[in-house]
mmCIF file of C-alpha atoms in Angstrom:
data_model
loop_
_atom_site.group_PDB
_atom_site.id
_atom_site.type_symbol
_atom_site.label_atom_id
_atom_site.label_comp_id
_atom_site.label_asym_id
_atom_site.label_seq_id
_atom_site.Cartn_x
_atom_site.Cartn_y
_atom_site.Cartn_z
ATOM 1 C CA UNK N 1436 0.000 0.000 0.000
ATOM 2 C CA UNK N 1437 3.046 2.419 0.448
ATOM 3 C CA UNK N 1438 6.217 1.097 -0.414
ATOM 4 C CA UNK N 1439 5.493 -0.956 -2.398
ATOM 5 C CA UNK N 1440 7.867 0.017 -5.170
ATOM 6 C CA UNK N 1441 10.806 1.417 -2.361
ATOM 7 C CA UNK N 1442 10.760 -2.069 -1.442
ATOM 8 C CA UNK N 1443 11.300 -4.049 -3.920
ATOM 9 C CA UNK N 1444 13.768 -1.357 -5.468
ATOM 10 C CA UNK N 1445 15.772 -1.325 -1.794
ATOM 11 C CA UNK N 1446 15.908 -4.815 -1.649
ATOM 12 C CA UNK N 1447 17.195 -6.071 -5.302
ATOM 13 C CA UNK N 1448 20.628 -6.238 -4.287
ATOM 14 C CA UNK N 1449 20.477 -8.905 -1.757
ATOM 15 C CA UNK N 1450 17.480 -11.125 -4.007
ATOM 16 C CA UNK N 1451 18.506 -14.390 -4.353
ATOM 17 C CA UNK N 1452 18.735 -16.664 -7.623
ATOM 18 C CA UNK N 1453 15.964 -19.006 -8.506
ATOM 19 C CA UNK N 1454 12.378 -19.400 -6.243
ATOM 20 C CA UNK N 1455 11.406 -16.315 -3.525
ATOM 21 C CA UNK N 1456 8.577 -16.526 -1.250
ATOM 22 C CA UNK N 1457 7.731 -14.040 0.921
ATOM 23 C CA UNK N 1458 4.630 -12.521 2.991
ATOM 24 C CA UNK N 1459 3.453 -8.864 3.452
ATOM 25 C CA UNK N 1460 1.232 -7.123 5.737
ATOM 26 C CA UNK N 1461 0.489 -3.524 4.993
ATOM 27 C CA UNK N 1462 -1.620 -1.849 7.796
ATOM 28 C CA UNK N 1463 -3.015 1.550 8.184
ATOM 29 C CA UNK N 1464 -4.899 3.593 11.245
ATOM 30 C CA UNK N 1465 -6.137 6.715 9.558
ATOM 31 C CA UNK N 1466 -6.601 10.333 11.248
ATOM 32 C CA UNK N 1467 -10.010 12.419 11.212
ATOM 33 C CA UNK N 1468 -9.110 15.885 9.910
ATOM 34 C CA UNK N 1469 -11.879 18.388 8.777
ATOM 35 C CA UNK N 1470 -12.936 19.156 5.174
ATOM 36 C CA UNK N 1471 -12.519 23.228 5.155
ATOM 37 C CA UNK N 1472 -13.956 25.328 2.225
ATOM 38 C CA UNK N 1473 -11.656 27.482 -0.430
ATOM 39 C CA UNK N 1474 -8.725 27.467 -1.938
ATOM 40 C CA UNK N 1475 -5.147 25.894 -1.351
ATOM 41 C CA UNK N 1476 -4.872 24.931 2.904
ATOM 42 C CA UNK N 1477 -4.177 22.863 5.733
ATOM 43 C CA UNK N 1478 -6.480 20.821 7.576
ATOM 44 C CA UNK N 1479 -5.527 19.608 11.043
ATOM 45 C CA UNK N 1480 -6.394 16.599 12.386
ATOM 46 C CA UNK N 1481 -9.896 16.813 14.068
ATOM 47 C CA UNK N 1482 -10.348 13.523 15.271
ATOM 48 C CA UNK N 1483 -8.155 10.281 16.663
ATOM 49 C CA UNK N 1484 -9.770 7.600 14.442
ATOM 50 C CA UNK N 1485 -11.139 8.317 10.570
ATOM 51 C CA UNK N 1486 -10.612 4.789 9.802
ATOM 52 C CA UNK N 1487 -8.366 1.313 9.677
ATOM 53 C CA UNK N 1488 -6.907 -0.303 6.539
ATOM 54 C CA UNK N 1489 -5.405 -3.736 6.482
ATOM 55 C CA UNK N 1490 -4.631 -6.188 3.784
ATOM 56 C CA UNK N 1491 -1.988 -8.998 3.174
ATOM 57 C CA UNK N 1492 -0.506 -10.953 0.055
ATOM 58 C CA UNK N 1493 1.616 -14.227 -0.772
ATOM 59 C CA UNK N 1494 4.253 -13.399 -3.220
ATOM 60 C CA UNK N 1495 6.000 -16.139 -5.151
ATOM 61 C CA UNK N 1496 8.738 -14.726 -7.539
ATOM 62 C CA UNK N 1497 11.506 -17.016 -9.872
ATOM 63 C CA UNK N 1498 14.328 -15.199 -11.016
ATOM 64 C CA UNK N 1499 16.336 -16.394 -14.155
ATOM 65 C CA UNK N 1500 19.653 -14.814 -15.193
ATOM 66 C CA UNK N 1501 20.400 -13.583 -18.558
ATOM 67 C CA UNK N 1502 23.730 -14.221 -20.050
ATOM 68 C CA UNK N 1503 24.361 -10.308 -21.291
ATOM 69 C CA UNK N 1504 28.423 -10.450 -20.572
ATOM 70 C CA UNK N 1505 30.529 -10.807 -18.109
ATOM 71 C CA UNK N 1506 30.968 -7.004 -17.382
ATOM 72 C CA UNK N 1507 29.953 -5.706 -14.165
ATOM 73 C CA UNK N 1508 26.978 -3.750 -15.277
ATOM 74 C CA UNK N 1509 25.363 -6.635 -16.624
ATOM 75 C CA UNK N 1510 26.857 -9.988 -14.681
ATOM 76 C CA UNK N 1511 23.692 -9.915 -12.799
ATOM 77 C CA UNK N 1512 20.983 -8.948 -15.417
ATOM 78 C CA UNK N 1513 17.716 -11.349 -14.814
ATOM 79 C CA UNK N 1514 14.193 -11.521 -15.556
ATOM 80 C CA UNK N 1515 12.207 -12.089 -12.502
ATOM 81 C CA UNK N 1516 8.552 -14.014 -13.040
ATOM 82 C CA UNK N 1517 6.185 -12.756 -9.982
ATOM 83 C CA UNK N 1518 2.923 -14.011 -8.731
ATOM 84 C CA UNK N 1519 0.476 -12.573 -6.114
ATOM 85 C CA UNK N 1520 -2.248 -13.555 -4.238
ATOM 86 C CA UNK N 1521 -4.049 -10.215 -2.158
ATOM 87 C CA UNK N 1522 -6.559 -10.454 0.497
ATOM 88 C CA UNK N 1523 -7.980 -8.118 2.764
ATOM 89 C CA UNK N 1524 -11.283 -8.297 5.137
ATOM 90 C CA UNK N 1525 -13.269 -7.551 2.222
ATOM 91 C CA UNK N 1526 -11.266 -8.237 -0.959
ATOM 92 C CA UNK N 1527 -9.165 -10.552 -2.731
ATOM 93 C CA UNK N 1528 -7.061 -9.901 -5.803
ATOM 94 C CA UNK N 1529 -4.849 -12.206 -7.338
ATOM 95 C CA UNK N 1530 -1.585 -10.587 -9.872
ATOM 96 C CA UNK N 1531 1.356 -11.729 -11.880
ATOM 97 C CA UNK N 1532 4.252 -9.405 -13.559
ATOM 98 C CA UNK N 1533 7.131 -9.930 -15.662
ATOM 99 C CA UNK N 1534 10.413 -8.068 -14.364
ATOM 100 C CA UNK N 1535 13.777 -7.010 -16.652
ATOM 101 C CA UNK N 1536 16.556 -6.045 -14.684
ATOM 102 C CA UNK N 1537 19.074 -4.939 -17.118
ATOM 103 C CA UNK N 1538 21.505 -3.209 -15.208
ATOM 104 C CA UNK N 1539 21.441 -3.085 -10.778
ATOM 105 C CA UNK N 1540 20.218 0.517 -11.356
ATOM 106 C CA UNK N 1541 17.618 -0.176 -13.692
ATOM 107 C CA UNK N 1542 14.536 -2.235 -13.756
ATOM 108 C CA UNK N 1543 11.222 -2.451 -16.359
ATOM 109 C CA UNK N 1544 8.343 -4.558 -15.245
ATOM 110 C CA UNK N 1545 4.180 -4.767 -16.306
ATOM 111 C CA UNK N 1546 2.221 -7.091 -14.630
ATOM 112 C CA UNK N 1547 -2.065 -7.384 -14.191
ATOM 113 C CA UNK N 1548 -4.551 -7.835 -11.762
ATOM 114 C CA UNK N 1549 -8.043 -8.783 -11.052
ATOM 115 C CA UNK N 1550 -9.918 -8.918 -8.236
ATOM 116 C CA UNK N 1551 -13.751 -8.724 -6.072
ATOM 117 C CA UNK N 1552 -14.790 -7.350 -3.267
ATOM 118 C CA UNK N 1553 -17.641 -7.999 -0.460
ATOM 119 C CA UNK N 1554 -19.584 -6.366 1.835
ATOM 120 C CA UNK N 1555 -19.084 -6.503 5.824
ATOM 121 C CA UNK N 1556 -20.244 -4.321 8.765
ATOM 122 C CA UNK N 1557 -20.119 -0.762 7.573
ATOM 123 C CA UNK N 1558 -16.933 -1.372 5.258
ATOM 124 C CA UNK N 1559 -17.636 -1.810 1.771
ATOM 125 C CA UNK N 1560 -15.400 -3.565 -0.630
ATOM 126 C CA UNK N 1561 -16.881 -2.880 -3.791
ATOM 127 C CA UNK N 1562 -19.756 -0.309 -5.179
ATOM 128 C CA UNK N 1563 -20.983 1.221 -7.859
ATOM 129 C CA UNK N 1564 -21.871 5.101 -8.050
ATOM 130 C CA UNK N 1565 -25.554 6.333 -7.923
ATOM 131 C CA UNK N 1566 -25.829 9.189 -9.770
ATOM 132 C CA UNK N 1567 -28.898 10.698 -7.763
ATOM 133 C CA UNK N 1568 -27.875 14.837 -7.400
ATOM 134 C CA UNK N 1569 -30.682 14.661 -4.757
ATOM 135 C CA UNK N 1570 -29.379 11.430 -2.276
ATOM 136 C CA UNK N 1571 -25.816 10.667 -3.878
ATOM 137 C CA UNK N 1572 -25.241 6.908 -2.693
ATOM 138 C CA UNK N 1573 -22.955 3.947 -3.449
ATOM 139 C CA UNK N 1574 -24.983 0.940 -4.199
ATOM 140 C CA UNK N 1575 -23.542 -2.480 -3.009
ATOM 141 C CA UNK N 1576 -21.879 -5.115 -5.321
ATOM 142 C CA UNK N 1577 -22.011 -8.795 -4.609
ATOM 143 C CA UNK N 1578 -18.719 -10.811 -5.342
ATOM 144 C CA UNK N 1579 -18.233 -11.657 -8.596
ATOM 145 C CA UNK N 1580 -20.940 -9.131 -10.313
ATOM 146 C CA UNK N 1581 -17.669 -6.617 -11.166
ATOM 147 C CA UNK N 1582 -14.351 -7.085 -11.172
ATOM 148 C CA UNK N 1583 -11.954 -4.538 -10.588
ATOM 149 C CA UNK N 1584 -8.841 -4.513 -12.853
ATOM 150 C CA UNK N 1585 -5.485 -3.213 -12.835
ATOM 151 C CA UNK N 1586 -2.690 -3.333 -15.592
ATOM 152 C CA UNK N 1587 0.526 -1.606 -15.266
ATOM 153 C CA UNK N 1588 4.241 -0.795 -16.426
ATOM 154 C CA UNK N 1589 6.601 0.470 -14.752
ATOM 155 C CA UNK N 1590 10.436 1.544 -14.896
ATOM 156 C CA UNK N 1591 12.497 2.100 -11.873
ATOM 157 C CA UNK N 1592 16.259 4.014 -11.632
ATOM 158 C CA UNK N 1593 17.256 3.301 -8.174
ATOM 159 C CA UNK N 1594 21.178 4.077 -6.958
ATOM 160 C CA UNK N 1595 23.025 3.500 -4.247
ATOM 161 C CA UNK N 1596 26.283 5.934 -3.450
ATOM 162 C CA UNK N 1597 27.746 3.259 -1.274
ATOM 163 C CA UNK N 1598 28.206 1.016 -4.371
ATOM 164 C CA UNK N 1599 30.713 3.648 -5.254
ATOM 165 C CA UNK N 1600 32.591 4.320 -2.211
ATOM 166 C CA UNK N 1601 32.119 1.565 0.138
ATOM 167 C CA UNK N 1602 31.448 1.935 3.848
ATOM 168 C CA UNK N 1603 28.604 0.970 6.000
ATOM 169 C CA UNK N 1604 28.203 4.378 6.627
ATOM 170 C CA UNK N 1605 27.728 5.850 2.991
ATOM 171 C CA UNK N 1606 25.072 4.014 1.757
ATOM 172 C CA UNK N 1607 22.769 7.604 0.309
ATOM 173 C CA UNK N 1608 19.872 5.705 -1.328
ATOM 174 C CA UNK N 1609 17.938 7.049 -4.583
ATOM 175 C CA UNK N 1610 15.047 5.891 -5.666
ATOM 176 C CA UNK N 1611 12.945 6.919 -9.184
ATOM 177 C CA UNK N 1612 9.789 4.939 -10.768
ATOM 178 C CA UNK N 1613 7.306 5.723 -12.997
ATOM 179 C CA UNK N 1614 3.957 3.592 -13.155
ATOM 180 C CA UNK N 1615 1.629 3.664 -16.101
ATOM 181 C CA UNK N 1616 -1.850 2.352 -15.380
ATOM 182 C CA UNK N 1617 -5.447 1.303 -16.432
ATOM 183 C CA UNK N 1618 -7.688 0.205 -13.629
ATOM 184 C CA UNK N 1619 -10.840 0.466 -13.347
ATOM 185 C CA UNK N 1620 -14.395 -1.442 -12.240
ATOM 186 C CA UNK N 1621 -15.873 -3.714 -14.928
ATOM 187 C CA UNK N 1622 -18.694 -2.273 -16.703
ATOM 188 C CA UNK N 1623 -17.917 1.542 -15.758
ATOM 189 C CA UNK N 1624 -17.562 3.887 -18.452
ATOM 190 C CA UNK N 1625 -16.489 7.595 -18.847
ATOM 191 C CA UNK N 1626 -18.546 9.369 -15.450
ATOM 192 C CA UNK N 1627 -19.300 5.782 -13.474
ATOM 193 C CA UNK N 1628 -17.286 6.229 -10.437
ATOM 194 C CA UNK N 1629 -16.981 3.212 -8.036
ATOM 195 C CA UNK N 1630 -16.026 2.382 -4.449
ATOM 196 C CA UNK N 1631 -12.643 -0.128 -4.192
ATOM 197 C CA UNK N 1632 -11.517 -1.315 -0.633
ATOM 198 C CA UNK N 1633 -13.912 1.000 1.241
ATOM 199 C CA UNK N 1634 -12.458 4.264 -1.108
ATOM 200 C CA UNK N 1635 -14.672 5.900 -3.249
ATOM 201 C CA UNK N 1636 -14.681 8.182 -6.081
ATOM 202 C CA UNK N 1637 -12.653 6.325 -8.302
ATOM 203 C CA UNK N 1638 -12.984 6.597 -12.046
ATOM 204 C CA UNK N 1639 -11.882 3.567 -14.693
ATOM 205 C CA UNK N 1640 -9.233 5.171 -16.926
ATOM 206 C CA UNK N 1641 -5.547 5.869 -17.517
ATOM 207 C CA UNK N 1642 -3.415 6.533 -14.787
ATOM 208 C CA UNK N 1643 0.391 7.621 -13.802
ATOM 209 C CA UNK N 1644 2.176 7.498 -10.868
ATOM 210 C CA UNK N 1645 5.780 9.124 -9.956
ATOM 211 C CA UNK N 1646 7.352 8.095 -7.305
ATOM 212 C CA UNK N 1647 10.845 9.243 -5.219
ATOM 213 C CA UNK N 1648 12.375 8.189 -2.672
ATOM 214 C CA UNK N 1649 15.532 9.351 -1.346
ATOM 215 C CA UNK N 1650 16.994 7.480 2.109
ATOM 216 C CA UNK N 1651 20.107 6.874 4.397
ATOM 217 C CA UNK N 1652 21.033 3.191 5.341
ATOM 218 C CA UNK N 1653 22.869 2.294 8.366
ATOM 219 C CA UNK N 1654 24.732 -0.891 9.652
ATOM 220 C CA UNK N 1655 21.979 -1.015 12.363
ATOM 221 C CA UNK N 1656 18.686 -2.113 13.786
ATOM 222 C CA UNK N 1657 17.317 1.225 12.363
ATOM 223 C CA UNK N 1658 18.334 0.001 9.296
ATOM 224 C CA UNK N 1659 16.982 2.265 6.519
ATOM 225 C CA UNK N 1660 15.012 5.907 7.350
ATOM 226 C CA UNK N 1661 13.871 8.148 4.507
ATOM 227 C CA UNK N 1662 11.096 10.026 2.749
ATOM 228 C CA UNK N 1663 9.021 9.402 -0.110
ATOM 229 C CA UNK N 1664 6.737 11.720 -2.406
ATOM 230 C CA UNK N 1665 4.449 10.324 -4.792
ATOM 231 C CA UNK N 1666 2.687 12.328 -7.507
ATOM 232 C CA UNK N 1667 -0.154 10.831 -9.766
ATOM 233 C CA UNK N 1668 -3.512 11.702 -11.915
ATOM 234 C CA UNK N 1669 -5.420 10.771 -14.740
ATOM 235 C CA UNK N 1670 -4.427 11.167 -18.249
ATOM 236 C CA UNK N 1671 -7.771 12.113 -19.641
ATOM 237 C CA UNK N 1672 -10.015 14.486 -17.255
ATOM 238 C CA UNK N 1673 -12.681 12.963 -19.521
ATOM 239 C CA UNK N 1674 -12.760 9.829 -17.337
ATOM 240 C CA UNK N 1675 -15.283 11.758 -14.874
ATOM 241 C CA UNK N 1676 -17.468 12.084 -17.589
ATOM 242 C CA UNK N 1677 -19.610 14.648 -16.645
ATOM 243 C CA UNK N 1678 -18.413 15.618 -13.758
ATOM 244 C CA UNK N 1679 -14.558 16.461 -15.094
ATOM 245 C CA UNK N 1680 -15.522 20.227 -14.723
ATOM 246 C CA UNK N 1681 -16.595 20.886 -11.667
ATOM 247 C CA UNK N 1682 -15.000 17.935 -10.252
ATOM 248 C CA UNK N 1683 -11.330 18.157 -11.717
ATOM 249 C CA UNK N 1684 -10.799 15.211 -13.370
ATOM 250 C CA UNK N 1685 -7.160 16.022 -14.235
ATOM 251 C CA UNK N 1686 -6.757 17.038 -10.184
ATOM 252 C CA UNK N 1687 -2.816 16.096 -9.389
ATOM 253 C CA UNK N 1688 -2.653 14.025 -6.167
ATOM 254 C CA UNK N 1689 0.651 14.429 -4.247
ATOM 255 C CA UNK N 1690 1.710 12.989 -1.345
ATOM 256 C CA UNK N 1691 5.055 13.296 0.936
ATOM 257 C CA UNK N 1692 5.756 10.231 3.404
ATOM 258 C CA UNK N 1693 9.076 10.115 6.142
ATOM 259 C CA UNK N 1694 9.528 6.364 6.833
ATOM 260 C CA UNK N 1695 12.194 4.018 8.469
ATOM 261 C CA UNK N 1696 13.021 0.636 8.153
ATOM 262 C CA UNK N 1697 13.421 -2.090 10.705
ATOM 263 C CA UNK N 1698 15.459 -5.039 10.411
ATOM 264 C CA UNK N 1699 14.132 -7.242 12.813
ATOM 265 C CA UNK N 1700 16.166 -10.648 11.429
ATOM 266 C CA UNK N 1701 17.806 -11.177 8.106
ATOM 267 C CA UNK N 1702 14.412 -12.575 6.767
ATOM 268 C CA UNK N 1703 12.112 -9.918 8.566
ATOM 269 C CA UNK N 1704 11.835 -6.078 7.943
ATOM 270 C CA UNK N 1705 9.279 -3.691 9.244
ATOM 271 C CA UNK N 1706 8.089 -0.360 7.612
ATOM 272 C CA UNK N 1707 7.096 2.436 9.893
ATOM 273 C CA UNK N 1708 5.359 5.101 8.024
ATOM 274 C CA UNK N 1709 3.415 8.834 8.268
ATOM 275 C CA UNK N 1710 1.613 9.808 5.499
ATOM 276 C CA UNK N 1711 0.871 13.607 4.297
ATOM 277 C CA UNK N 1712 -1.741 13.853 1.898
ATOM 278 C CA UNK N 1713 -3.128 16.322 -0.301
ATOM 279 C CA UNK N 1714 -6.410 16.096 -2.048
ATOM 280 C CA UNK N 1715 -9.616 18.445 -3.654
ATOM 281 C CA UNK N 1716 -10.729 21.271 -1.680
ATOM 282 C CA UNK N 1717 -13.974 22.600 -2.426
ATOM 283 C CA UNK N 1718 -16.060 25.745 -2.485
ATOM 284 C CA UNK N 1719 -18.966 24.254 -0.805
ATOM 285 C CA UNK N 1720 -19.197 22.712 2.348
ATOM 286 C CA UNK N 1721 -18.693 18.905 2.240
ATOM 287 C CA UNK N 1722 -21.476 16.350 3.680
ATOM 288 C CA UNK N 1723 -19.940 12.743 2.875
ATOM 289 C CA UNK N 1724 -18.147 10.903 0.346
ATOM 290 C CA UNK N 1725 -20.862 10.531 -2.499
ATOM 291 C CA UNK N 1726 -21.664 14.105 -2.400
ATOM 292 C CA UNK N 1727 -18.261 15.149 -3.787
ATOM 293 C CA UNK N 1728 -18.352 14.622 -7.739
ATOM 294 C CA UNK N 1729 -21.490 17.146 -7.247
ATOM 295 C CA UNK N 1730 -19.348 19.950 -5.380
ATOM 296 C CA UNK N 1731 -16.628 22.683 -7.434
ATOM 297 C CA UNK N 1732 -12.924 21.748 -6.832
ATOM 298 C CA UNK N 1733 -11.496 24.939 -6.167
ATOM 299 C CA UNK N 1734 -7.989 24.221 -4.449
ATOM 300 C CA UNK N 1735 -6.019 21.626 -3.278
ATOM 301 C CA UNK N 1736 -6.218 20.536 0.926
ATOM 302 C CA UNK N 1737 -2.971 18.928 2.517
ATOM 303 C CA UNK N 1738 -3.991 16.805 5.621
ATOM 304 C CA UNK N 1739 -1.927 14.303 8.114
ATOM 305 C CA UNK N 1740 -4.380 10.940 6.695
ATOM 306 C CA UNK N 1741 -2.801 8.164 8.515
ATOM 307 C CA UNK N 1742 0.289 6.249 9.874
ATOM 308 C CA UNK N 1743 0.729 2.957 8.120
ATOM 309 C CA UNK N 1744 3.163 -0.208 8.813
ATOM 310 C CA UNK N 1745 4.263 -2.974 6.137
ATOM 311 C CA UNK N 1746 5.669 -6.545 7.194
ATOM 312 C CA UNK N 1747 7.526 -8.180 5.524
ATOM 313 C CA UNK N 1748 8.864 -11.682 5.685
ATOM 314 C CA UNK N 1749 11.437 -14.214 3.541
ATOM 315 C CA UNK N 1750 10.586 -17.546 3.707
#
């Protein structure tokens, strides 16, 4: 859910050759923090609790080396075949991706997913818009009457200064990805927003996400600490259909996250995590969730929206 990407980047260099399994938990307790009308703000949090997010995934990954040369920019070039199996209290969604690792600075992989969602307590998995100006709603999908999609490719620079001057102590970490991506709700078209993993508001569509992380590793428990800034939107505004003009369908979200890094064993690293937000600020006041396509975006609102944790663990 937020390093995702750091992750995997951070931990090529000590991937080993054939067969990987490993387990993640990614974990979230989200703040309250007030909607405020107008233009470009803060919001403070308002409120201990706004929410909890949890989720957890089986990864199986085979890496096969490419004979490129014996040079030491490409000794180690592989392609790495990666499956996924995702499931959280109300959704599963199994994945696979293909990985080329060229160089140890440079990766390209594309992968696909599919997945449902149910319905438990108050938290919704999966839902379809309800475009009623009058009593804006969600309406309820049963497993297996949509599926949600998601196909992707992605290239990732990552460096590491210590790979240049040696040391435990001058490992400066870079980190540089760009994601391409269609996901979307079966059956949605341009203006049929939909509700994934209890978030609504989502529209089906063309997607990018930029990513950069820059972080210090040390010889230590602490082992990593660092901060990452993510930047994505839609290609085409006209994926709100017709609500891409007062809504903003082209609205930039950006998003700046400190983190540190745990080494708990060799085979077990935990991800501590704050996340700063921003998202659409609007000139009316806000009532819920559904309500929003219907309101003017007007500014952009930066907000503290949770503290997160991911688990991870080599088998």
């Amino acid at each position: 859910m937020f390093l995702s990407v750091s992750s995997s980047a951070f931990s090529a260099e000590d991937k080993k050759s054939g067969f990987d399994f490993y387990y993640v938990f990614e974990g979230a307790y989200d703040f309250a923090s007030e909607f405020r009308t107008g233009g470009d703000h803060f919001s403070l949090v308002n409120g201990l609790y706004g929410g909890i997010e949890m989720r957890s995934s089986m990864h199986a990954d085979y890496k096969l080396s490419i004979p490129l040369g014996q040079n030491m920019l490409v000794s180690d070039s592989n392609i790495t075949l990666g499956t996924v199996l995702e499931l959280s209290p109300i959704t599963v969604k199994p994945g696979v991706s293909v990985s080329l690792n060229p160089f140890p600075f440079l990766s390209f992989s594309a992968g696909a997913e599919i997945g449902t969602g149910w319905n438990m307590l108050s938290f919704e998995g999966m839902c379809v818009f309800n475009k009623n100006p009058d009593a804006p709603k969600y309406d309820r999908l049963n497993p297996f009457d949509r599926f949600y999609y998601n196909f992707w490719a992605r290239g990732t620079f990552m460096f590491d200064t210590g790979a240049i001057t040696g040391g435990d102590w001058s490992h400066f970490l870079f980190v540089a990805t760009c994601t391409i991506f269609n996901n979307g709700l079966s059956g949605c078209g341009a203006g049929d927003l939909y509700k994934w993993q209890a978030t609504g508001n989502y529209a089906s569509g063309l997607q990018y996400l930029a990513s950069f992380v820059i972080g210090y590793q040390m010889p230590l428990r602490l082992y990593r600490v660092g901060i990452m800034s993510d930047v994505s939107a839609h290609f085409n505004s006209s994926d709100f259909g017709e609500f891409d003009k007062t809504y903003d369908g082209s609205f930039v979200f950006i998003s700046a996250s400190p983190f540190a890094q745990l080494q708990i064993t060799p085979k077990d690293n935990l991800y501590l995590l704050a996340d700063i937000k921003s998202r659409r600020s609007f000139s009316e006041p806000r009532i819920d969730a559904p309500s929003e396509p219907y309101l003017h975006t007007v500014g952009r609102e930066w907000f503290l929206e949770r503290i997160g944790i991911r688990y991870e663990h080599m088998f």
